[in-house]
Coordinates of C-alpha atoms in Angstrom, one line a residue:
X558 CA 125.8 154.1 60.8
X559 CA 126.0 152.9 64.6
X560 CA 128.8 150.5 66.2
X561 CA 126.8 148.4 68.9
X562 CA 128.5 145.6 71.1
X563 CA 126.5 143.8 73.1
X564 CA 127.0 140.9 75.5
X565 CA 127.7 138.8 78.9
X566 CA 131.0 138.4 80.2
X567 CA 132.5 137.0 82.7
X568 CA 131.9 140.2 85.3
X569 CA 128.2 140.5 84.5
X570 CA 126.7 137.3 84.8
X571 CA 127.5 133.5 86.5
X572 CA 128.8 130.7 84.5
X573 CA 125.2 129.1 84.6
X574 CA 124.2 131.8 82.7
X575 CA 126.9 132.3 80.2
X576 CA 126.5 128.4 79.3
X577 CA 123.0 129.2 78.2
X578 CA 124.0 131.8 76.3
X579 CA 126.8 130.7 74.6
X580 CA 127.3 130.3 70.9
X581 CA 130.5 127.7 70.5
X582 CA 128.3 125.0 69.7
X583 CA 126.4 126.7 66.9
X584 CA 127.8 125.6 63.1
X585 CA 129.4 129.2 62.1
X586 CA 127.7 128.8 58.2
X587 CA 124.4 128.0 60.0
X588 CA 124.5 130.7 62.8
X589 CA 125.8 133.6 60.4
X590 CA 123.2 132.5 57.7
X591 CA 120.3 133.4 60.2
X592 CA 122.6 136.3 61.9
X593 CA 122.5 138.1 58.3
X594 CA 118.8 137.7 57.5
X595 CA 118.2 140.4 61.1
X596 CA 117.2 143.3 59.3
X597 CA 118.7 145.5 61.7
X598 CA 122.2 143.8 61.3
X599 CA 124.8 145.4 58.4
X600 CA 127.7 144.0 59.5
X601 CA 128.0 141.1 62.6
X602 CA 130.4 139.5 64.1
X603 CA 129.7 136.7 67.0
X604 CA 132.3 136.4 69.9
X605 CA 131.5 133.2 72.2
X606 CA 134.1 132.0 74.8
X607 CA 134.2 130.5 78.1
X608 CA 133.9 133.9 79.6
X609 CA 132.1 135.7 77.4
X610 CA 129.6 135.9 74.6
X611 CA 129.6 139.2 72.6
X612 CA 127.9 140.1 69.8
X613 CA 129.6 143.4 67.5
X614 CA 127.6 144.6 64.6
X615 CA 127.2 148.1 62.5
X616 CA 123.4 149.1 61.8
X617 CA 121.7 152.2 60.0
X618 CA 119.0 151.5 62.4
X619 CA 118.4 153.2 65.7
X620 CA 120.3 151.5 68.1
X621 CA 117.5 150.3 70.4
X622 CA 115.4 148.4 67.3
X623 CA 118.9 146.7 66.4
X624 CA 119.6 145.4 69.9
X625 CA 115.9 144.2 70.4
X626 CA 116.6 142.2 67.9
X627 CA 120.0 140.9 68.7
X628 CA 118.6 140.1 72.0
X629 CA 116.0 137.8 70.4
X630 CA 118.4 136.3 68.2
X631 CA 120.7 135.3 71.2
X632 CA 117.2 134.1 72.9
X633 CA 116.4 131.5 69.8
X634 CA 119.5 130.5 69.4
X635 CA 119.9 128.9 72.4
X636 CA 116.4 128.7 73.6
X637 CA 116.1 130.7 76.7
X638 CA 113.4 133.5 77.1
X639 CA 115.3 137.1 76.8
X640 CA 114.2 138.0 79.5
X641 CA 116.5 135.7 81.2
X642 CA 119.4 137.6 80.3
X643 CA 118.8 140.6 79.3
X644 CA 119.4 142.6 82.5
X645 CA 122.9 141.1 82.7
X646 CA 123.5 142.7 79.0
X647 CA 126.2 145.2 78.4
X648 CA 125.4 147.3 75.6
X649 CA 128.3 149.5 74.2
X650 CA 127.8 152.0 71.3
X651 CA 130.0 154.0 68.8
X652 CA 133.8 154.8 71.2
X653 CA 132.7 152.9 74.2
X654 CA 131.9 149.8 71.6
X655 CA 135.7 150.4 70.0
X656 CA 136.9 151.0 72.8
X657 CA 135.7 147.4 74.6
X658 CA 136.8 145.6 71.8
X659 CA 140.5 146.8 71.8
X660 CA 140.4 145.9 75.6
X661 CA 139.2 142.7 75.2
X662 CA 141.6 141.8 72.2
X663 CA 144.4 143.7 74.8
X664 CA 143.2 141.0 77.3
X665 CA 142.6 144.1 79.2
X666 CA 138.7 142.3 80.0
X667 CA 140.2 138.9 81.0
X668 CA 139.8 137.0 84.2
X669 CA 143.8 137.0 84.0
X670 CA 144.9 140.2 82.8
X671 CA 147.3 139.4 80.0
X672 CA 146.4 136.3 78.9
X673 CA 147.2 135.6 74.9
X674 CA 144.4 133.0 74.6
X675 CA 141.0 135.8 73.8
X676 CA 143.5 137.6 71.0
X677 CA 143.4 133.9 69.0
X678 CA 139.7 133.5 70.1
X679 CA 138.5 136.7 68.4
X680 CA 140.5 136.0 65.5
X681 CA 139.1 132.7 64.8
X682 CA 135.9 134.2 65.3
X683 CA 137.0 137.2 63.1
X684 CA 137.5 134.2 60.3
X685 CA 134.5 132.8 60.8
X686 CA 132.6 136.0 59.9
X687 CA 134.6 136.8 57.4
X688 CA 134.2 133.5 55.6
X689 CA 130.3 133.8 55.5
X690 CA 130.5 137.4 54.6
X691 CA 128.9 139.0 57.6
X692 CA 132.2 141.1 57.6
X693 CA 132.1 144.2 55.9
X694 CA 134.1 147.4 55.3
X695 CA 133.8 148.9 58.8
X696 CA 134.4 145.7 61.2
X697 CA 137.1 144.5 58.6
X698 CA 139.0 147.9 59.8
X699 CA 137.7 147.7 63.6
X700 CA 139.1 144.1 64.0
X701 CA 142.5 143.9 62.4
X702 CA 142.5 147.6 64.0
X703 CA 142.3 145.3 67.9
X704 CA 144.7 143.1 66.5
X705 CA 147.7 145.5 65.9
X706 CA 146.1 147.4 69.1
X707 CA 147.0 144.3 70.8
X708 CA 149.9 143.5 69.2
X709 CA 151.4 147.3 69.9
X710 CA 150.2 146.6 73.8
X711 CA 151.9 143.5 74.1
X712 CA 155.0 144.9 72.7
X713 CA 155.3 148.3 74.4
X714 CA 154.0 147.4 78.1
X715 CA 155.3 144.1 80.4
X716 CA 151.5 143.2 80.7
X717 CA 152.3 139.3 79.1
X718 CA 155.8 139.0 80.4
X719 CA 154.9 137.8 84.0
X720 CA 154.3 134.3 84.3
X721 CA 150.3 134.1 86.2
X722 CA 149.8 130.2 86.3
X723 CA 151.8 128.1 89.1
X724 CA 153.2 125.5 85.9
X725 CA 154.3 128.5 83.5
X726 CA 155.7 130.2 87.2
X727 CA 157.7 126.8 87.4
X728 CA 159.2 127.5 83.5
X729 CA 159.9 130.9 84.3
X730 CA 161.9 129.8 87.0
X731 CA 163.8 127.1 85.3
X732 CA 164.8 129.3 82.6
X733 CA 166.5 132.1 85.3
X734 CA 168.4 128.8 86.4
X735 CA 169.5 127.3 83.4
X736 CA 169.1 130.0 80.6
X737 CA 168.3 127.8 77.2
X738 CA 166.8 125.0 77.9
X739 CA 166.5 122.9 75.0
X740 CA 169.0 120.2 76.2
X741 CA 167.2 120.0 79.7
X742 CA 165.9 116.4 80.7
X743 CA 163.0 116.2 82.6
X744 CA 161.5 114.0 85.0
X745 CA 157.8 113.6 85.6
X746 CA 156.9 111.9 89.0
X747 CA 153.3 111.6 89.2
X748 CA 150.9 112.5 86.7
X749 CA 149.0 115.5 88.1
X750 CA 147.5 118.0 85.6
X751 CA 149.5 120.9 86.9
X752 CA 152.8 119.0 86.4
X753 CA 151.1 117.9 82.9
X754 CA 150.8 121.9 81.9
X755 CA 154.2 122.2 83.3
X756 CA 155.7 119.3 81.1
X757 CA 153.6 121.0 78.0
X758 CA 155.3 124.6 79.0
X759 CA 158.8 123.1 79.1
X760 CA 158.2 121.3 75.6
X761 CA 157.3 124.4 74.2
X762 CA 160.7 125.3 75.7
X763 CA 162.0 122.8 73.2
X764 CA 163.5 120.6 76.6
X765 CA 165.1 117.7 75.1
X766 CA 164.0 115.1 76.9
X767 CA 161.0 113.9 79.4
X768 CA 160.7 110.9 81.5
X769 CA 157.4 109.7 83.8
X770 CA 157.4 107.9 86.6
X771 CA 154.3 107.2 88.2
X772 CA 153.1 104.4 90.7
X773 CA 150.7 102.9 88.3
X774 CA 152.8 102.1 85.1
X775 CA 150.0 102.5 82.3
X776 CA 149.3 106.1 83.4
X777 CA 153.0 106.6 83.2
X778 CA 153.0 104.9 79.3
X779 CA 150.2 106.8 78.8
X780 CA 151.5 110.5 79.7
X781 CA 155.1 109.6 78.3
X782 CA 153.4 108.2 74.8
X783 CA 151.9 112.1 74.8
X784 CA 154.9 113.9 75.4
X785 CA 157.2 111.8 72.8
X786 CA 159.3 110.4 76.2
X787 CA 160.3 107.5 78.6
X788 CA 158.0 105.8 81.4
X789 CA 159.7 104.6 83.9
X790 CA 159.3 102.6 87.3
X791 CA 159.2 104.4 90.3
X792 CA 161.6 102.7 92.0
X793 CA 164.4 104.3 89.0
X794 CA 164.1 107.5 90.3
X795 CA 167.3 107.2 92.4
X796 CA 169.5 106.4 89.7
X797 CA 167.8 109.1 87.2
X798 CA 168.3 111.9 89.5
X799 CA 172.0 111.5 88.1
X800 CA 170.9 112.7 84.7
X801 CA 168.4 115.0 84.7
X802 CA 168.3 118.7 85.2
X803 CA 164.3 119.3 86.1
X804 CA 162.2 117.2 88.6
X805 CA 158.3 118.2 88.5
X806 CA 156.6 116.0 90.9
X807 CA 153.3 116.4 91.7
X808 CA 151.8 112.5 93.2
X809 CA 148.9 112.2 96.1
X810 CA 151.9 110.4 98.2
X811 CA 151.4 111.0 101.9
X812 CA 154.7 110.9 102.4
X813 CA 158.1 112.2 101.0
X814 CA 159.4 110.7 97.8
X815 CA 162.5 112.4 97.0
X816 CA 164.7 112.5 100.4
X817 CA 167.4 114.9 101.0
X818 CA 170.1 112.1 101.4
X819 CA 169.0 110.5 97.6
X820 CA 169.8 113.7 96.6
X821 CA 172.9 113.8 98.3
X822 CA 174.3 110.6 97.2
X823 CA 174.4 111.8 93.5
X824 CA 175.7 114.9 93.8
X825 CA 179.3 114.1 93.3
X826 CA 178.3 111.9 89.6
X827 CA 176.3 115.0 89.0
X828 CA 179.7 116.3 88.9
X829 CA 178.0 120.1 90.1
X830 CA 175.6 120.1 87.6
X831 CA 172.1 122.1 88.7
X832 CA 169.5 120.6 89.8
X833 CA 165.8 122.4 89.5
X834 CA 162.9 120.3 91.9
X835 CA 159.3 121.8 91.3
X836 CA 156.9 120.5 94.0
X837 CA 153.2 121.3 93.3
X838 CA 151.8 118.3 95.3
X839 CA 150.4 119.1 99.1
X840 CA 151.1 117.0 101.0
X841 CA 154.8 118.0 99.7
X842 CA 157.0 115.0 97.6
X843 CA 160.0 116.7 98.2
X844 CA 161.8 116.9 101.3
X845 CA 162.6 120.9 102.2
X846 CA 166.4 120.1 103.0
X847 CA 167.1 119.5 99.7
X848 CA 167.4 123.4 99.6
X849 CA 170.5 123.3 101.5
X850 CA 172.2 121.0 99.0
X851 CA 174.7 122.8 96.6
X852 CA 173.6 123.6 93.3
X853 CA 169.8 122.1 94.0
X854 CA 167.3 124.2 94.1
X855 CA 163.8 123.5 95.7
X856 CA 160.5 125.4 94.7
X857 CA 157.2 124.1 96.3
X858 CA 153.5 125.0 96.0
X859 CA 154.0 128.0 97.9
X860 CA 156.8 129.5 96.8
X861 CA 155.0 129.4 93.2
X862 CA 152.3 131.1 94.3
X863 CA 154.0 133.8 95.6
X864 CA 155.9 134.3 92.3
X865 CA 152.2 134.3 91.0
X866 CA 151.3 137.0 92.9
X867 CA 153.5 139.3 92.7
X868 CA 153.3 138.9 88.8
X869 CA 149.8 139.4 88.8
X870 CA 150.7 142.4 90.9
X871 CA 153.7 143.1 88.0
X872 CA 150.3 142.9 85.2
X873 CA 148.3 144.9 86.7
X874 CA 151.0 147.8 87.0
X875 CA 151.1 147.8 83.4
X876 CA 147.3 147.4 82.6
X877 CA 147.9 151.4 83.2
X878 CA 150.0 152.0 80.6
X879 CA 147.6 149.7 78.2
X880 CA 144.9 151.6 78.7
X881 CA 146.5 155.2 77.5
X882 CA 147.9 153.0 74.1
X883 CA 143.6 151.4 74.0
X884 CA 142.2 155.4 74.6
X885 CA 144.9 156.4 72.1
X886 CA 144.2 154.1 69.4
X887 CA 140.2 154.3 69.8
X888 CA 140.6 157.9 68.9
X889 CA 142.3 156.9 66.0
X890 CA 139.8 154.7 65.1
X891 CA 136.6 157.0 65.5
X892 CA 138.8 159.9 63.1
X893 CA 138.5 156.7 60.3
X894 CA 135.1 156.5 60.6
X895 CA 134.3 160.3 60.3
X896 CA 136.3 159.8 57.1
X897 CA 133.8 157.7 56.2
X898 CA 131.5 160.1 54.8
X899 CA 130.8 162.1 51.4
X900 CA 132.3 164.9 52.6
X901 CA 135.7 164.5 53.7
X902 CA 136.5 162.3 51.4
X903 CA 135.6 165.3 48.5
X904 CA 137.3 167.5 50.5
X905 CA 140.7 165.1 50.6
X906 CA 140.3 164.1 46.8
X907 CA 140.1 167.8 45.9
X908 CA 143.3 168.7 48.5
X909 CA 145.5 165.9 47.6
X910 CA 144.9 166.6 44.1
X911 CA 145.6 170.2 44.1
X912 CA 148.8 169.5 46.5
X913 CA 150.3 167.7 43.6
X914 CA 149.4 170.4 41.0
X915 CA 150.9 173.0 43.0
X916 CA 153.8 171.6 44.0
X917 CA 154.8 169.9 39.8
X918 CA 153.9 173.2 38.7
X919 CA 156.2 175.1 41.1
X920 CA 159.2 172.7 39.7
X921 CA 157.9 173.1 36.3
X922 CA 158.6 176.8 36.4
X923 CA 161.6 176.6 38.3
X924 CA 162.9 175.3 35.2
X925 CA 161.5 177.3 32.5
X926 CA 162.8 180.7 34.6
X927 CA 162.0 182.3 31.1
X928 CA 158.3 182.3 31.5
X929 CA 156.7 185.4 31.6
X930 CA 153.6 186.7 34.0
X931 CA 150.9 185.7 31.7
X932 CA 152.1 182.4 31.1
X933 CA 152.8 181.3 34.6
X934 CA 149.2 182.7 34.9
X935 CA 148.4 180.6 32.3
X936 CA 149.6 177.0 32.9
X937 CA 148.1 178.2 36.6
X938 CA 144.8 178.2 34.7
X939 CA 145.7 175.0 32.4
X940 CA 146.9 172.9 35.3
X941 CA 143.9 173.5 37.7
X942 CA 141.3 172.9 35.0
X943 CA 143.3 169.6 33.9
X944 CA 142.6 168.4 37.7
X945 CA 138.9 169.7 38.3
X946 CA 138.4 167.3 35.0
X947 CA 140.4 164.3 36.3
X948 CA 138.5 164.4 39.8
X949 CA 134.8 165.5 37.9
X950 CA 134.0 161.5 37.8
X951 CA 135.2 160.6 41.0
X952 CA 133.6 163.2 42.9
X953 CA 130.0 162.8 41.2
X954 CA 130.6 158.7 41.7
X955 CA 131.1 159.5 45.7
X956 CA 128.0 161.8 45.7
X957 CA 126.0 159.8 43.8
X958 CA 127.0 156.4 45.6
X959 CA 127.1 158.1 48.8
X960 CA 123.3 157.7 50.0
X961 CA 123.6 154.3 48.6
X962 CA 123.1 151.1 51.4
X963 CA 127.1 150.1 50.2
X964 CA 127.8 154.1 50.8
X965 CA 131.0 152.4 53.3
X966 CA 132.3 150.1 50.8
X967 CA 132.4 152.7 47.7
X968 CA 133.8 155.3 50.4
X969 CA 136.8 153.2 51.4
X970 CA 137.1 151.7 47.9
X971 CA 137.8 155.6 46.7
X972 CA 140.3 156.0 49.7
X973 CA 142.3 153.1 48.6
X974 CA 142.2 154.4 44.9
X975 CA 143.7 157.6 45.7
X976 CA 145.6 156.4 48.6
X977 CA 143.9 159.2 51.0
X978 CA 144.7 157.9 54.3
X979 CA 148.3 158.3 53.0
X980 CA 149.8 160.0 56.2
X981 CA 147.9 158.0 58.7
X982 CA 149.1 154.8 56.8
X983 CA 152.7 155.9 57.4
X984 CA 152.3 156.2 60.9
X985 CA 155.2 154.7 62.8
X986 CA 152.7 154.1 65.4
X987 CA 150.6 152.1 63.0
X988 CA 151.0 148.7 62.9
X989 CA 150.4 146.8 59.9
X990 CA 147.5 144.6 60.2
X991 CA 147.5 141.0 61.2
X992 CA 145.5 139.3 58.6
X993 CA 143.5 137.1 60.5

């Protein structure tokens, strides 16, 4: 049995050619009905995002006949000659494959180093599979393996806990400045996207409360009716600097719309309370000498950025220390799979058993301290016969069953039973798995 990954990501070929490719338009019962019948193909599971389109699957067949044929199923699916993509094709097999897949679910692959979204896009892929059975016993490890892999990176490095987008920068921010902010009002000028994905960040946040004003009114009904808050006229936003705490503005105005003497003239009915402007529009809505103001503080496009960077900076730092937890728990991973064979799993039946023989024997004579010589020798005798008999079926089921095509399934199924994988199970480093 092989562990192949192939695919395009977002380092190896162009956007045009990742569109072409790409499987997130294909109905999942429809595209693993035809992604089972390759006869190279024992286990599958498709991976399609915006920047990359993988393909993981387990084959008894040599390597090269199973990604011929991967190739030509990625072809008809969408179309396109192979030959169009095929150069641009990573193929990973047996560690490197494990190992890819725990950096990608790490968000060790991504674009943006760190990002959450590819962990929930292989999971939903992961159910997908699973739900039309092109899972099996191998990939079912593998994947909730990436999961806790990510889950352990995610906890034990800083790699998510640097803000990388301008509008999540802006949150971070607002958060140093006013600690909890779930009874923050916030006021919306303009409707640009980035102030939008701000707004959406500071919900999440559970802010309290969010007004719009925009120039053209409807727009402002329209982005207040999403977020569950006020639209306003433009011409209120003097008088509701008095009450709230964040000010996101982001119109096309060519000139300033929030002067440094507004802000002035409400700081005494503010009564000192903070005051936290974000200005992502260029030209800049917010004049700079509101800075100077007490207890106003004044981040523009710039100054976001640079908070950017040096998180990206922060993320790629701890990508370091990521990769020794992915390298660690890919070795992990591959000692399973040697497990997964006839005999290692005889050879831990047969030690686990005799273990516990040994060791209730031992306190079985400890108490009788009357027994003589012969019968220690004896019960020695009794008890090891007793277990040879107990684990006679098992073991001739494993050989038997163990040039079988469902050889995997039978092999883990008598793990489980007799609980073989006992001390790896108890890890503390291993996490439980997240049951996608």
């Amino acid at each position: 049995m092989n562990i192949i990954l192939l695919g395009l990501n977002h380092q190896s070929a162009p956007v045009e050619l990742r569109e072409k490719i790409a499987l997130d338009n294909c109905e999942p019962a429809q595209l693993y009905q035809e992604f089972r019948g390759l006869k190279c193909v024992d286990e599958g599971i498709c991976f399609s995002t915006c920047n990359r389109v993988e393909v993981l699957l387990t084959t008894s067949a040599p390597a090269e006949e199973a990604v011929e044929e991967v190739k030509s199923f990625l072809a008809a699916q969408n179309g396109i000659p192979a030959s169009e993509f095929e150069k641009l094709l990573y193929v990973y097999q047996a560690q490197e494959a494990v190992s890819h897949l725990f950096r990608v679910a790490s968000s060790l692959d991504s674009m943006v180093v760190g990002e959450p979204q590819v962990l929930g896009q292989i999971k939903a892929s992961y159910r997908d599979a699973v739900k039309n059975h092109a899972s099996g016993v191998v990939l079912n490890k593998l994947l909730h393996k990436a999961f806790s892999v990510a889950k352990r990176v995610r906890t034990e490095t800083g790699i998510a806990s640097h803000a990388v987008s301008v509008s999540y920068a802006a949150v971070e921010l607002a958060r140093k400045i006013f600690g909890d902010l779930s009874a923050i009002k916030i006021l919306l000028i303009g409707a640009g996207e980035m102030a939008e994905l701000a707004a959406e960040h500071l919900l999440h946040q559970k802010a309290s409360e969010i007004i719009v004003a925009n120039r053209t009114l409807e727009r402002a009904l329209i982005l207040a009716k999403r977020f569950n808050g006020q639209a306003v006229a433009f011409e209120e936003i003097p008088s509701l600097l008095v009450k709230v705490d964040i000010v996101v503005s982001s119109t096309g105005a060519p000139e300033m719309v929030v002067s440094a003497e507004m802000v002035r003239s409400v700081l005494k009915a503010r009564k000192h309370r903070p005051l936290f402007f974000v200005d992502i529009a260029v030209p800049r809505d917010i004049d700079p000498e509101v800075n100077s103001l007490g207890n106003v503080y004044l981040y523009d496009i710039d100054d976001l950025k640079g908070v950017v960077e040096e998180n990206l900076s922060a993320r790629t730092h701890e990508a370091g220390r990521a990769k020794r937890i992915v390298e660690e728990e890919t070795i992990k991973l591959m000692n399973w799979l040697e497990t997964l064979d006839v005999s290692p799993t005889i050879i831990a039946l047969t030690e686990k058993t005799e273990k516990i023989r040994s060791a209730e024997l031992e306190r079985t004579i400890n108490k009788l301290d009357i027994l003589s010589e012969d019968q220690i020798k004896a019960l020695e005798v009794m008890t090891q016969s007793l277990v040879k008999k107990i684990i006679h079926d098992p073991i001739m089921f494993i050989k038997h069953f163990g040039h079988h095509d469902r050889k995997d399934d039978y092999l883990e199924l008598t793990r489980r039973l007799f609980n073989l994988d006992q001390a790896e199970e108890r890890s503390p480093d291993e996490e439980e798995p997240d049951q996608a």
